The first five atom37 places (N, CA, C, CB, O) and aatype in JSON, in Angstrom:
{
  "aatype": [20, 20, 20, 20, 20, 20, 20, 20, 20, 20, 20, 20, 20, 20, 20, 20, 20, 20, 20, 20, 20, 20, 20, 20, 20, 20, 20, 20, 20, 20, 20, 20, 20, 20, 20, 20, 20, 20, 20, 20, 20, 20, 20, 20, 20, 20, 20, 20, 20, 20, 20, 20, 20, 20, 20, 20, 20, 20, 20, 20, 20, 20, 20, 20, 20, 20, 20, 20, 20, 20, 20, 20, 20, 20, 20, 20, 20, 20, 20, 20, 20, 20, 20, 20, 20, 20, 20, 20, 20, 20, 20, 20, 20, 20, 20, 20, 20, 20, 20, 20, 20, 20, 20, 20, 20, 20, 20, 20, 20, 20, 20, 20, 20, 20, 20, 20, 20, 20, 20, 20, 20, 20],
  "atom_mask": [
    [1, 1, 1, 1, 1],
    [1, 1, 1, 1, 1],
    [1, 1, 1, 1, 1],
    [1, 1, 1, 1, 1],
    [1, 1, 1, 1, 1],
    [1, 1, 1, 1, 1],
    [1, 1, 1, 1, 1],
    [1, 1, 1, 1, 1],
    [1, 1, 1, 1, 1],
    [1, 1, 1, 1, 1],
    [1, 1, 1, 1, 1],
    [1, 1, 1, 1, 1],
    [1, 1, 1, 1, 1],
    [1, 1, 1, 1, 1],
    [1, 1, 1, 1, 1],
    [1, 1, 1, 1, 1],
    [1, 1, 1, 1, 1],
    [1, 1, 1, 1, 1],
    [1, 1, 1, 1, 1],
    [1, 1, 1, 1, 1],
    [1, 1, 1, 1, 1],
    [1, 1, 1, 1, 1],
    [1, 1, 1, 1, 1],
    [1, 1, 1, 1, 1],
    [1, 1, 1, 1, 1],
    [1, 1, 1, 1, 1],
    [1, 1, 1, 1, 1],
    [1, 1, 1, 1, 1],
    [1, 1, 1, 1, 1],
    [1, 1, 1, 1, 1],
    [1, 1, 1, 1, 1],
    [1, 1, 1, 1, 1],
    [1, 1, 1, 1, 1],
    [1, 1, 1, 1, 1],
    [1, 1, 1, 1, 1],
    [1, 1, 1, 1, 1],
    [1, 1, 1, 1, 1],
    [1, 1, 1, 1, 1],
    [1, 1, 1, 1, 1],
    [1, 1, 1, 1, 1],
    [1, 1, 1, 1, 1],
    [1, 1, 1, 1, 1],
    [1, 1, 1, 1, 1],
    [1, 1, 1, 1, 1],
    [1, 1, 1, 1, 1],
    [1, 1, 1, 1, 1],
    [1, 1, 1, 1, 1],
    [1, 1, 1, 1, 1],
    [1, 1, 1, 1, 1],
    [1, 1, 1, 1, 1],
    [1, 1, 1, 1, 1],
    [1, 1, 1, 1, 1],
    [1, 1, 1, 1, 1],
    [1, 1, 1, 1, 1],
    [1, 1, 1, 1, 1],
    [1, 1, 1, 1, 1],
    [1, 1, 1, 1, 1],
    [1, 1, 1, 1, 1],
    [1, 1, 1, 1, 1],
    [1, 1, 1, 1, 1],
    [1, 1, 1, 1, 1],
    [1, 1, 1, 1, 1],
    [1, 1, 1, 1, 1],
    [1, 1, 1, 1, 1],
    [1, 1, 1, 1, 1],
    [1, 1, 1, 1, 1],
    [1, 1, 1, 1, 1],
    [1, 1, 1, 1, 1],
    [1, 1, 1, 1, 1],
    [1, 1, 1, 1, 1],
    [1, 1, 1, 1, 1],
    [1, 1, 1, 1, 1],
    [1, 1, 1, 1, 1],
    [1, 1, 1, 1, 1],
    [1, 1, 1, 1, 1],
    [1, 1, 1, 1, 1],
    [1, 1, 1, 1, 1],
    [1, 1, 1, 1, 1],
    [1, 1, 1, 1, 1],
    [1, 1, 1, 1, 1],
    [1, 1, 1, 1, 1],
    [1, 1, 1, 1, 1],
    [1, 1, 1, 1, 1],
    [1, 1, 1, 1, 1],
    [1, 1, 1, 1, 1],
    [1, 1, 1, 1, 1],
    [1, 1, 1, 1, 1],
    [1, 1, 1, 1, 1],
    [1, 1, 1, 1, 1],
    [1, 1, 1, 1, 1],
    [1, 1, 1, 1, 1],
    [1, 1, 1, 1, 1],
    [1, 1, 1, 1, 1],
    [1, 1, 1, 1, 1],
    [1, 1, 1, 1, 1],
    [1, 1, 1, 1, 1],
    [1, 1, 1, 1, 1],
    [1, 1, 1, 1, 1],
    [1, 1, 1, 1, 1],
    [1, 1, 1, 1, 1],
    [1, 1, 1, 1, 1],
    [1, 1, 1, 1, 1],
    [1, 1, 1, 1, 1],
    [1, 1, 1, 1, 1],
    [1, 1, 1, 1, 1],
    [1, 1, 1, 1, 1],
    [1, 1, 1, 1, 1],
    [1, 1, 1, 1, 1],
    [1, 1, 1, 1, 1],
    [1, 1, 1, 1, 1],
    [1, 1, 1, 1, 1],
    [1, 1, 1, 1, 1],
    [1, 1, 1, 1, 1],
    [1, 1, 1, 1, 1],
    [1, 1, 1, 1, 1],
    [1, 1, 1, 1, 1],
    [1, 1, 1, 1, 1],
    [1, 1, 1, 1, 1],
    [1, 1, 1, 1, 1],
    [1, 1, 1, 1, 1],
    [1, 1, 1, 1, 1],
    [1, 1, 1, 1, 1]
  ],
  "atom_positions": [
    [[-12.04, 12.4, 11.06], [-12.08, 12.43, 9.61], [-13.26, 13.25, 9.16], [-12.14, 11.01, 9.04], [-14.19, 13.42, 9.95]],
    [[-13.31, 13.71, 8.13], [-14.2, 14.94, 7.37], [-14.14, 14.62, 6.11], [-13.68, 16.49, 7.5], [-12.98, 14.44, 5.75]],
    [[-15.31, 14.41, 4.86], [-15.19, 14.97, 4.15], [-16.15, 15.13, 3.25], [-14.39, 14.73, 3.91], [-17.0, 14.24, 3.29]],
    [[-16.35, 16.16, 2.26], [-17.42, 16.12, 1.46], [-17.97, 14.73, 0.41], [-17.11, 17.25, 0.73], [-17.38, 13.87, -0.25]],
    [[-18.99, 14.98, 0.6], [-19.6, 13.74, -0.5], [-19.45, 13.9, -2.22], [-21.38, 13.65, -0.24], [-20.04, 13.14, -2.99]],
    [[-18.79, 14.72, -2.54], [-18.18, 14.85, -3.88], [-19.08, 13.97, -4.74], [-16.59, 14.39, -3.92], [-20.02, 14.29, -5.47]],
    [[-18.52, 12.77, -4.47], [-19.11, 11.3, -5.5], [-20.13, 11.27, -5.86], [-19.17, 9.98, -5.03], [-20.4, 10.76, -6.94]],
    [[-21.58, 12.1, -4.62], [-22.92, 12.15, -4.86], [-23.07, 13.36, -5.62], [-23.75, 12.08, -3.64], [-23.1, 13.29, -6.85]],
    [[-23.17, 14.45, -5.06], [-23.11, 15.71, -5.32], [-22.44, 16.7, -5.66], [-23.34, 15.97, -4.82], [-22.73, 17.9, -5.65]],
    [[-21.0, 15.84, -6.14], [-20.32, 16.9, -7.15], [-19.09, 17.45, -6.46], [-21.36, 18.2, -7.56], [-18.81, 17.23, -5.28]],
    [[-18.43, 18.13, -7.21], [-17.67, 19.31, -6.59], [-17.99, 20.34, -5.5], [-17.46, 20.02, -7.5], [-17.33, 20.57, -4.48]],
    [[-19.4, 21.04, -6.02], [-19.7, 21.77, -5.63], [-20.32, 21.21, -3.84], [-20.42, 22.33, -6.73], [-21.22, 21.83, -3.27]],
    [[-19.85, 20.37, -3.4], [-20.79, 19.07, -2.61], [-21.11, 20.33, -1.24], [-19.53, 17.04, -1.96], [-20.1, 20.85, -0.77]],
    [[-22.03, 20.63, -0.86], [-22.27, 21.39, 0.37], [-22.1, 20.53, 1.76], [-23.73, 21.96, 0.27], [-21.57, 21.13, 2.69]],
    [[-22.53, 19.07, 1.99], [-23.0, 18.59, 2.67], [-21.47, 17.34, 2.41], [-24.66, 18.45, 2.42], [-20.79, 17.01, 1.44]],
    [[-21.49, 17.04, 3.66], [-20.35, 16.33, 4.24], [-20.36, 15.55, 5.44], [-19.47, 17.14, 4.45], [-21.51, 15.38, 5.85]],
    [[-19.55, 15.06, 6.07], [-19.06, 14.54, 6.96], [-18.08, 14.26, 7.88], [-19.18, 14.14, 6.75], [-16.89, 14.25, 7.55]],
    [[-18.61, 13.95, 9.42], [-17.7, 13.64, 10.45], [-17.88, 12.72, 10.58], [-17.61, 14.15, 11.48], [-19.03, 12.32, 10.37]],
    [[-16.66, 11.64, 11.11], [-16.28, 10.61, 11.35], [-15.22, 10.13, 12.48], [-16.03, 10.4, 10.35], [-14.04, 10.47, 12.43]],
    [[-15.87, 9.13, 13.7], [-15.02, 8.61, 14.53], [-15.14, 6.8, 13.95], [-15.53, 9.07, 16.26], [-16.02, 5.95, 14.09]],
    [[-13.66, 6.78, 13.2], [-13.64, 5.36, 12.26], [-12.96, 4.28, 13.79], [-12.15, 5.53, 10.34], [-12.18, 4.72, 14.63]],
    [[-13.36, 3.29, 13.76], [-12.7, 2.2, 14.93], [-11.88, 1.13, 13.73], [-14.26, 1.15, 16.14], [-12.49, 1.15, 12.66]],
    [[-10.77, 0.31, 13.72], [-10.33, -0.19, 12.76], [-10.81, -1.72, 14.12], [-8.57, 0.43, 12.01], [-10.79, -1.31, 15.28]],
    [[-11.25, -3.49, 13.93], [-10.9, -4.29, 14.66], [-10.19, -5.81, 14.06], [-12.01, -4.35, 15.39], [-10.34, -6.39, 12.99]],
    [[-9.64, -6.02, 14.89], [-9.03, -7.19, 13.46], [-9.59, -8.21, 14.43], [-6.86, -7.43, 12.86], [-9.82, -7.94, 15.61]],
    [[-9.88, -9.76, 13.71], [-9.89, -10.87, 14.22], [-9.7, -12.08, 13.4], [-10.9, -10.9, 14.82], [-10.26, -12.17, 12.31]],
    [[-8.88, -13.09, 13.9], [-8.7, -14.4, 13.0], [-9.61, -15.18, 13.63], [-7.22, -15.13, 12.92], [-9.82, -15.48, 14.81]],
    [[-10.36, -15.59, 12.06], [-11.39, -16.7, 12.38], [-12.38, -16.61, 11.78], [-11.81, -16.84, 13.57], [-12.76, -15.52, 11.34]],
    [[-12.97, -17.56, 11.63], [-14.56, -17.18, 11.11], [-15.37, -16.93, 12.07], [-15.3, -18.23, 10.35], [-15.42, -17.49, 13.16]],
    [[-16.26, -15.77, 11.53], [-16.78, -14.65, 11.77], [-18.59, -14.8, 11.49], [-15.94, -13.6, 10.84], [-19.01, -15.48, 10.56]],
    [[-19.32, -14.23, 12.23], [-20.67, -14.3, 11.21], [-21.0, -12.76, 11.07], [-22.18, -15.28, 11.93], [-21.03, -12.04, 12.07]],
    [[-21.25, -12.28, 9.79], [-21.29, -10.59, 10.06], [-22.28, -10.35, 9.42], [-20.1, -9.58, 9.59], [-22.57, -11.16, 8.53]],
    [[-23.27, -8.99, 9.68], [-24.64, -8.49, 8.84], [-24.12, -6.92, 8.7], [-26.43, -8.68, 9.84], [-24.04, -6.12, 9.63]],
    [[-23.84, -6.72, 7.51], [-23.4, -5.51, 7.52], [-24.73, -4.52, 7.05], [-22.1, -5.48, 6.6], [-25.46, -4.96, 6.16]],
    [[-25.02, -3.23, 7.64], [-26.16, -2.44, 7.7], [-25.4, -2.12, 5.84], [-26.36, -0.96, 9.3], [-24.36, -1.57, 5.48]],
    [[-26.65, -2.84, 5.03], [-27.09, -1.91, 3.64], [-27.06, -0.65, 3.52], [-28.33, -2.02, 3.25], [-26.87, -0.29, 2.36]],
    [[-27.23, 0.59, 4.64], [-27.12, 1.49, 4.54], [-25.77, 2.17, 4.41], [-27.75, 1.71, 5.23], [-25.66, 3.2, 3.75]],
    [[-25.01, 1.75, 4.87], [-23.6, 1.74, 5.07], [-22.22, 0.89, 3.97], [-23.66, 1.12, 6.47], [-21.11, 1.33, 3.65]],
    [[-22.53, 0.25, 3.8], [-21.91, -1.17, 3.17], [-22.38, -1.78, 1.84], [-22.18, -2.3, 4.14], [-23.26, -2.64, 1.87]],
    [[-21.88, -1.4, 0.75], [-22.06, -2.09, -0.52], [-21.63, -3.46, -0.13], [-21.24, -1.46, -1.77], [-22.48, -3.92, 0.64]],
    [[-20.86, -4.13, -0.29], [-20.13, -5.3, -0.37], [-19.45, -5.74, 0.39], [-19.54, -5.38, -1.1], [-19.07, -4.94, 1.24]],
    [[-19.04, -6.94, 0.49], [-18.46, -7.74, 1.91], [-17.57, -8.62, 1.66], [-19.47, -8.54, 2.74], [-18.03, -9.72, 1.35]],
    [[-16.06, -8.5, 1.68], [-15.53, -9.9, 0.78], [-13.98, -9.98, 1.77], [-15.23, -9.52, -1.5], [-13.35, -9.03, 2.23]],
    [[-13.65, -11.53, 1.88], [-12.31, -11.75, 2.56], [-11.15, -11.45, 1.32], [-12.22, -13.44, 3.22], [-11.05, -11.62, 0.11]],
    [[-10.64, -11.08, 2.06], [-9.11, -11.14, 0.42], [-8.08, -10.63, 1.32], [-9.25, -9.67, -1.5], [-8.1, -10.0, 2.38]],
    [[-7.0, -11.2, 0.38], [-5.86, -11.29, 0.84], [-5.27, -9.83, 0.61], [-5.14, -12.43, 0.22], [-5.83, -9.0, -0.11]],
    [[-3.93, -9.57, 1.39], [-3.21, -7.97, 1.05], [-3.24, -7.87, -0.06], [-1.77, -7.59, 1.4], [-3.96, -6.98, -0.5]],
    [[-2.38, -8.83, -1.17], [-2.52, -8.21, -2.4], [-4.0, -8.17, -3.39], [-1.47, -8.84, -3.1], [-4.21, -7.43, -4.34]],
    [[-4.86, -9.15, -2.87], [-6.18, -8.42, -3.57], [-6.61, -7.44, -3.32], [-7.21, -8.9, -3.51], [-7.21, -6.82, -4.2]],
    [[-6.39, -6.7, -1.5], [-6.69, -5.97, -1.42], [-6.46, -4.48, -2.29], [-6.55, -6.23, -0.54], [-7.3, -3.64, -2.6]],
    [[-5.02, -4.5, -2.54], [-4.29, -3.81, -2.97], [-4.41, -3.52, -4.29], [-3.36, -4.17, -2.67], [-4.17, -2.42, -4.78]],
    [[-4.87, -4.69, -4.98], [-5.52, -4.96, -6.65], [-6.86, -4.26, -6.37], [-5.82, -6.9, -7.27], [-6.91, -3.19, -6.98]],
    [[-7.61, -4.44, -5.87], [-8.74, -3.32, -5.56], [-8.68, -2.13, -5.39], [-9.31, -3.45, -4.65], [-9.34, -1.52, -6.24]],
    [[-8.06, -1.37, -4.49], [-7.71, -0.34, -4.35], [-7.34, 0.77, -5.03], [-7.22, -0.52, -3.9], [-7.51, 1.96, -4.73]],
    [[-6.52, -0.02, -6.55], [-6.12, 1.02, -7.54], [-7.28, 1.49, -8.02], [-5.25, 0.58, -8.64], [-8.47, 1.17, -8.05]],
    [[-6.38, 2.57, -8.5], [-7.98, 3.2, -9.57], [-8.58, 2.81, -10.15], [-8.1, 3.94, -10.44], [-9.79, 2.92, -10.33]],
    [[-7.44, 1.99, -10.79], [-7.68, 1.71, -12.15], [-8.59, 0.14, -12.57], [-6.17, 1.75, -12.76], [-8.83, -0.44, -13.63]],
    [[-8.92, -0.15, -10.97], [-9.79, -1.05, -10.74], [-11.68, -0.65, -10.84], [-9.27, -1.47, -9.37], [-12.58, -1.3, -11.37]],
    [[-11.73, 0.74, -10.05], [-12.98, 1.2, -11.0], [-14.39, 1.09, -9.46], [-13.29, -0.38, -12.83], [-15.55, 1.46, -9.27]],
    [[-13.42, 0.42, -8.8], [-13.56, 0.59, -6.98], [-13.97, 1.67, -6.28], [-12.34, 0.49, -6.28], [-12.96, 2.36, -6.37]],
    [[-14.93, 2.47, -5.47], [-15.36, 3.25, -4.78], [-14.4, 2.71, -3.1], [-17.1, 3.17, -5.0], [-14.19, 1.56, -2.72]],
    [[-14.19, 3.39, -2.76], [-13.68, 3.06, -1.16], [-13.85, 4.39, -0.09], [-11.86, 2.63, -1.19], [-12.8, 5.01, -0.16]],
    [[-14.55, 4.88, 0.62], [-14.51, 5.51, 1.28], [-13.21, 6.73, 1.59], [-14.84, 4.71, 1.93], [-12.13, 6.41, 2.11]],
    [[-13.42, 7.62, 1.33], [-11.7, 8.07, 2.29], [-11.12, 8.11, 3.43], [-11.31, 9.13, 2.32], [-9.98, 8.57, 3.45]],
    [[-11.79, 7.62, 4.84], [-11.27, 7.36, 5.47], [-10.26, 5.98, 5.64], [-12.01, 7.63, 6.0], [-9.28, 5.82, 6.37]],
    [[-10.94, 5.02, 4.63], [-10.75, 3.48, 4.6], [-9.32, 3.71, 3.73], [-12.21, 2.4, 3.75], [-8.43, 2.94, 4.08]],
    [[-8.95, 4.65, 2.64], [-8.36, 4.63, 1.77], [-6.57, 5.44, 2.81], [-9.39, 5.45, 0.43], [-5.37, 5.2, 2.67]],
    [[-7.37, 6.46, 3.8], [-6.31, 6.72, 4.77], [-5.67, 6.29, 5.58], [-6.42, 7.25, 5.24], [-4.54, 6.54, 5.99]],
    [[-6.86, 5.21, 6.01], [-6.23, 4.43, 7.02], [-5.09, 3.22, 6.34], [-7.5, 3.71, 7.9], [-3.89, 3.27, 6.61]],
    [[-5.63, 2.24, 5.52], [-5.04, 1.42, 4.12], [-3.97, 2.21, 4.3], [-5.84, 1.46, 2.43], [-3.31, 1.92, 5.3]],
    [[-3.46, 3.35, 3.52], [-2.17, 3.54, 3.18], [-1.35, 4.15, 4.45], [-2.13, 4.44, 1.95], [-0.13, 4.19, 4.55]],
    [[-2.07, 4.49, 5.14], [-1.01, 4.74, 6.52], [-0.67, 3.84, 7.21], [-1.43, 5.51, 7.54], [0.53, 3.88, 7.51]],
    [[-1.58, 2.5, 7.82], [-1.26, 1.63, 8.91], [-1.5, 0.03, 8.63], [-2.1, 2.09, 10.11], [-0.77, -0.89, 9.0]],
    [[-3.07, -0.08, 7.69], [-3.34, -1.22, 7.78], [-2.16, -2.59, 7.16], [-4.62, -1.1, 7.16], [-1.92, -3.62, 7.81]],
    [[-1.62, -2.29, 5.92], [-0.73, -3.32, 5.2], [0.27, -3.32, 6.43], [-0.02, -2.84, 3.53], [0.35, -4.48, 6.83]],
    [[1.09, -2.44, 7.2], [1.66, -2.67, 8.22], [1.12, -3.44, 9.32], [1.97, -1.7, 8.53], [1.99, -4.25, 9.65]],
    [[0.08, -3.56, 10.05], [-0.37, -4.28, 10.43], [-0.87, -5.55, 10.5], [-0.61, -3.9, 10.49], [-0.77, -6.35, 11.43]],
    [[-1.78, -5.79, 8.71], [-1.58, -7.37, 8.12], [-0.42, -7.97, 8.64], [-1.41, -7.48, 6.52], [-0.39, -8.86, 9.48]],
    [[0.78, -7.29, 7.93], [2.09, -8.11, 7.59], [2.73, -8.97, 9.21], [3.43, -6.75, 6.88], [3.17, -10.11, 9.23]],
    [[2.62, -8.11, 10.3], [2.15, -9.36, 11.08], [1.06, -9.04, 12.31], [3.51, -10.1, 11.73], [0.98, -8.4, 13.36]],
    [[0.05, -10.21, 11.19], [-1.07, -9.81, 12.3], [-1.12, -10.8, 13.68], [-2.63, -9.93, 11.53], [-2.09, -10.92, 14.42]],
    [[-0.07, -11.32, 13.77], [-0.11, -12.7, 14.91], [0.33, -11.19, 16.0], [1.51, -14.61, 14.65], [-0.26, -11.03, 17.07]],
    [[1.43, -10.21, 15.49], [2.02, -9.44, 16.15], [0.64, -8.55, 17.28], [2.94, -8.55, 14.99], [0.39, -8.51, 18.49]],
    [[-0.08, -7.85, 15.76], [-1.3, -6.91, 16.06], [-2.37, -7.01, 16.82], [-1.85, -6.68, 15.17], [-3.08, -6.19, 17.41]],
    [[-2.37, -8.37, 16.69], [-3.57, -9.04, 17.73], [-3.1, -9.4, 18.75], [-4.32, -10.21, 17.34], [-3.86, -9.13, 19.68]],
    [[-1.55, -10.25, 19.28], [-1.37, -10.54, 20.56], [-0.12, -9.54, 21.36], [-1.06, -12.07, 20.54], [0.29, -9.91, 22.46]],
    [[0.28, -8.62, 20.88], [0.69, -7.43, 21.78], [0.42, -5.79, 21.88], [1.87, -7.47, 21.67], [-0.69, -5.47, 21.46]],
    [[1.11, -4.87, 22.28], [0.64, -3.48, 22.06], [1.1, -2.39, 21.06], [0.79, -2.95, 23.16], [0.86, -1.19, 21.0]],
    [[1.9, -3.31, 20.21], [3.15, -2.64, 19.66], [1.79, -1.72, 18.96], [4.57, -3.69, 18.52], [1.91, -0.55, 19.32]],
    [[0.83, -1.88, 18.27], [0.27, -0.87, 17.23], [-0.68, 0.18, 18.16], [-0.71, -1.74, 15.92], [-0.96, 1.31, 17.74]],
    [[-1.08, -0.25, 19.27], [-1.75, 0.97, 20.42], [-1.39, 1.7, 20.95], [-2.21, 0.82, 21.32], [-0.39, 1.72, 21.67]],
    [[-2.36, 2.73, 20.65], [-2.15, 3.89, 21.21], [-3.47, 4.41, 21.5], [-1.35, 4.73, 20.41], [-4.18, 4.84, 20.59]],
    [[-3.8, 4.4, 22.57], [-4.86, 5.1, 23.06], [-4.75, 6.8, 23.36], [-5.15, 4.37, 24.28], [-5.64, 7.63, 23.11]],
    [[-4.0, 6.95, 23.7], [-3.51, 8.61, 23.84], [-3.8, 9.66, 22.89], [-2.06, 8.73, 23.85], [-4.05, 10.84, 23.16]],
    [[-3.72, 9.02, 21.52], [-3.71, 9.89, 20.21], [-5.54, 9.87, 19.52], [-2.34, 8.98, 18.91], [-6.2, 8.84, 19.39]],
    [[-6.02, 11.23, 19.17], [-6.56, 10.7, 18.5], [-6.58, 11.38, 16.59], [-7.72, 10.63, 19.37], [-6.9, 12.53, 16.31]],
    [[-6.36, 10.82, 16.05], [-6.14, 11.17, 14.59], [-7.05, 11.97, 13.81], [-6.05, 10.06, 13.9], [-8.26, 11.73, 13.79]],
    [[-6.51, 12.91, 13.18], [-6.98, 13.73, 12.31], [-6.83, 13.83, 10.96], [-6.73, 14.59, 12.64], [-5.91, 14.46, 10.44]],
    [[-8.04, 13.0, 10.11], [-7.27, 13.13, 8.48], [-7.78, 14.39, 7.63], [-7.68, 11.66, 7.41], [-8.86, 14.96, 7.77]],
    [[-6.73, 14.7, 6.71], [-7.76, 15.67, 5.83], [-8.12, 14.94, 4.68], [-7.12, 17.12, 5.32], [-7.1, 14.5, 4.15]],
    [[-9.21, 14.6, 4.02], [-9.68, 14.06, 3.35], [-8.86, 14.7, 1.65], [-11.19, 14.19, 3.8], [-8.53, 15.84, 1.31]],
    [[-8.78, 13.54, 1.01], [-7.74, 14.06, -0.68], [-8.81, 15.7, -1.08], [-8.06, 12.17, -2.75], [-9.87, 16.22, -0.74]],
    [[-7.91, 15.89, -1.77], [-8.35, 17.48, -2.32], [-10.06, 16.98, -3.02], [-6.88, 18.28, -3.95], [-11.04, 17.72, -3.12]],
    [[-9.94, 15.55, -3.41], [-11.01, 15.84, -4.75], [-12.43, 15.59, -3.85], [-10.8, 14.46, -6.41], [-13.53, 15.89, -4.31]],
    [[-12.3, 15.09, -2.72], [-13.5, 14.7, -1.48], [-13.64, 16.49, -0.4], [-12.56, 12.84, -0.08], [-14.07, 16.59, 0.75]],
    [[-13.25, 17.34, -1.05], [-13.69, 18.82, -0.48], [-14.7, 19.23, -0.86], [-12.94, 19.87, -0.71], [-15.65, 19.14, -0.08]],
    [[-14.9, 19.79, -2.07], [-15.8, 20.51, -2.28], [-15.99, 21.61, -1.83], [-16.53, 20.05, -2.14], [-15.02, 21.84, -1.12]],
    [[-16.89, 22.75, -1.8], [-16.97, 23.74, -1.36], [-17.49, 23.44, 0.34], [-17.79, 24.53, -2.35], [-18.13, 24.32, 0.91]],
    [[-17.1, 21.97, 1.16], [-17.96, 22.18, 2.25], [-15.8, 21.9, 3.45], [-19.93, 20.48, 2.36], [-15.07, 20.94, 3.67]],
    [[-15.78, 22.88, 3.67], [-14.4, 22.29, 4.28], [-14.75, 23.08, 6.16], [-12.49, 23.16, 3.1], [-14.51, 24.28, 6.27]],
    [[-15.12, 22.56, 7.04], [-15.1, 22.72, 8.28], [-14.15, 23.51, 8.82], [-15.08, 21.69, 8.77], [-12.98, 23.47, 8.43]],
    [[-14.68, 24.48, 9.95], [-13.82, 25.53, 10.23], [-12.51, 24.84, 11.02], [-14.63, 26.68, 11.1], [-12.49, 23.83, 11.74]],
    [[-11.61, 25.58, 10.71], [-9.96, 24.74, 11.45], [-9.36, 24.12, 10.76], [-9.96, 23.66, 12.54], [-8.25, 23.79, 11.19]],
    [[-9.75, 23.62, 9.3], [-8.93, 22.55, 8.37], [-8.77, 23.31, 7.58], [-9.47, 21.23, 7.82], [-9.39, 24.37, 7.56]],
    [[-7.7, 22.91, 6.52], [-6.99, 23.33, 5.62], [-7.64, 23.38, 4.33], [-5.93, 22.67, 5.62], [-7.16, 23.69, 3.24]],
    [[-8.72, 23.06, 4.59], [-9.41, 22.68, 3.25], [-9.15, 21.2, 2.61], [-8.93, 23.74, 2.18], [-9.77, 20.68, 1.69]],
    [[-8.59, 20.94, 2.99], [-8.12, 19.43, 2.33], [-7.05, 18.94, 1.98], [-8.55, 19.15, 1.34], [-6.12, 19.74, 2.05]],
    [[-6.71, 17.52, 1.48], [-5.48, 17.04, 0.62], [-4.29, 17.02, 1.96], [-5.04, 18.32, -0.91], [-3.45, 16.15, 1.74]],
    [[-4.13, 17.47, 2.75], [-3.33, 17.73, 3.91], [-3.13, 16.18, 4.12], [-4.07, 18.68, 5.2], [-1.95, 15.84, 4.2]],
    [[-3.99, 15.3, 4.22], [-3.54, 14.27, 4.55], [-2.73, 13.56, 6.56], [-2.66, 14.42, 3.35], [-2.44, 12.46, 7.03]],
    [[-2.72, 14.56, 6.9], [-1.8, 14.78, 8.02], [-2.31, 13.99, 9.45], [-1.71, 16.43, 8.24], [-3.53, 14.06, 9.28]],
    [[-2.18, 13.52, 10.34], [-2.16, 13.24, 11.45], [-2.13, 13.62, 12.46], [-1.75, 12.88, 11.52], [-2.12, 12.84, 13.41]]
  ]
}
């Protein structure tokens, strides 16, 4: 995953990012310290809160990798997570994924080999 920091620095964003994202699921309670540097907020919720968050029109910041992964795999995975956690049906070690970050997370910084953005693709 790649993409410019837009949100901080604009359109014009020079400065960007690479990313190797790990997704892990687990049922149960958990004790977690999430690095401040990284992590605004920390909250359990269900698919559809999640999903109530997510819109725009909620007013929500979410990363774009988090927002790629969400609409490609994760709600598939929730829906059964007894499935996700105790067999292989969702692994794949073989692959490794390539997103292009939405058009508006480019900026003038787009890494040589990509499309510039919005591609969305795998």
């Amino acid at each position: 995953y790649w993409a410019a920091d837009t949100v901080t620095h604009g359109p014009s964003a020079e400065w960007g990012e690479h990313e190797i994202d790990y997704v892990l699921f687990v049922q149960g309670k958990v004790t977690t310290r999430a690095n401040p540097e990284e992590v605004d907020d920390l909250k359990y919720v269900t698919p559809e809160e999640l999903r109530a968050m997510m819109d725009p029109s909620s007013g929500l910041l979410w990363s774009p990798w988090f927002r790629v992964i969400a609409d490609t795999w994760l709600f598939d995975w929730w829906a059964d997570l007894d499935e996700t956690l105790t067999t292989d049906r969702h692994v794949d070690l073989s692959s490794i994924r390539y997103f292009e970050p939405p058009a508006h997370h480019v900026g003038t910084y787009a890494p040589q080999g990509t499309d510039g953005g919005g591609g969305g693709g795998a």
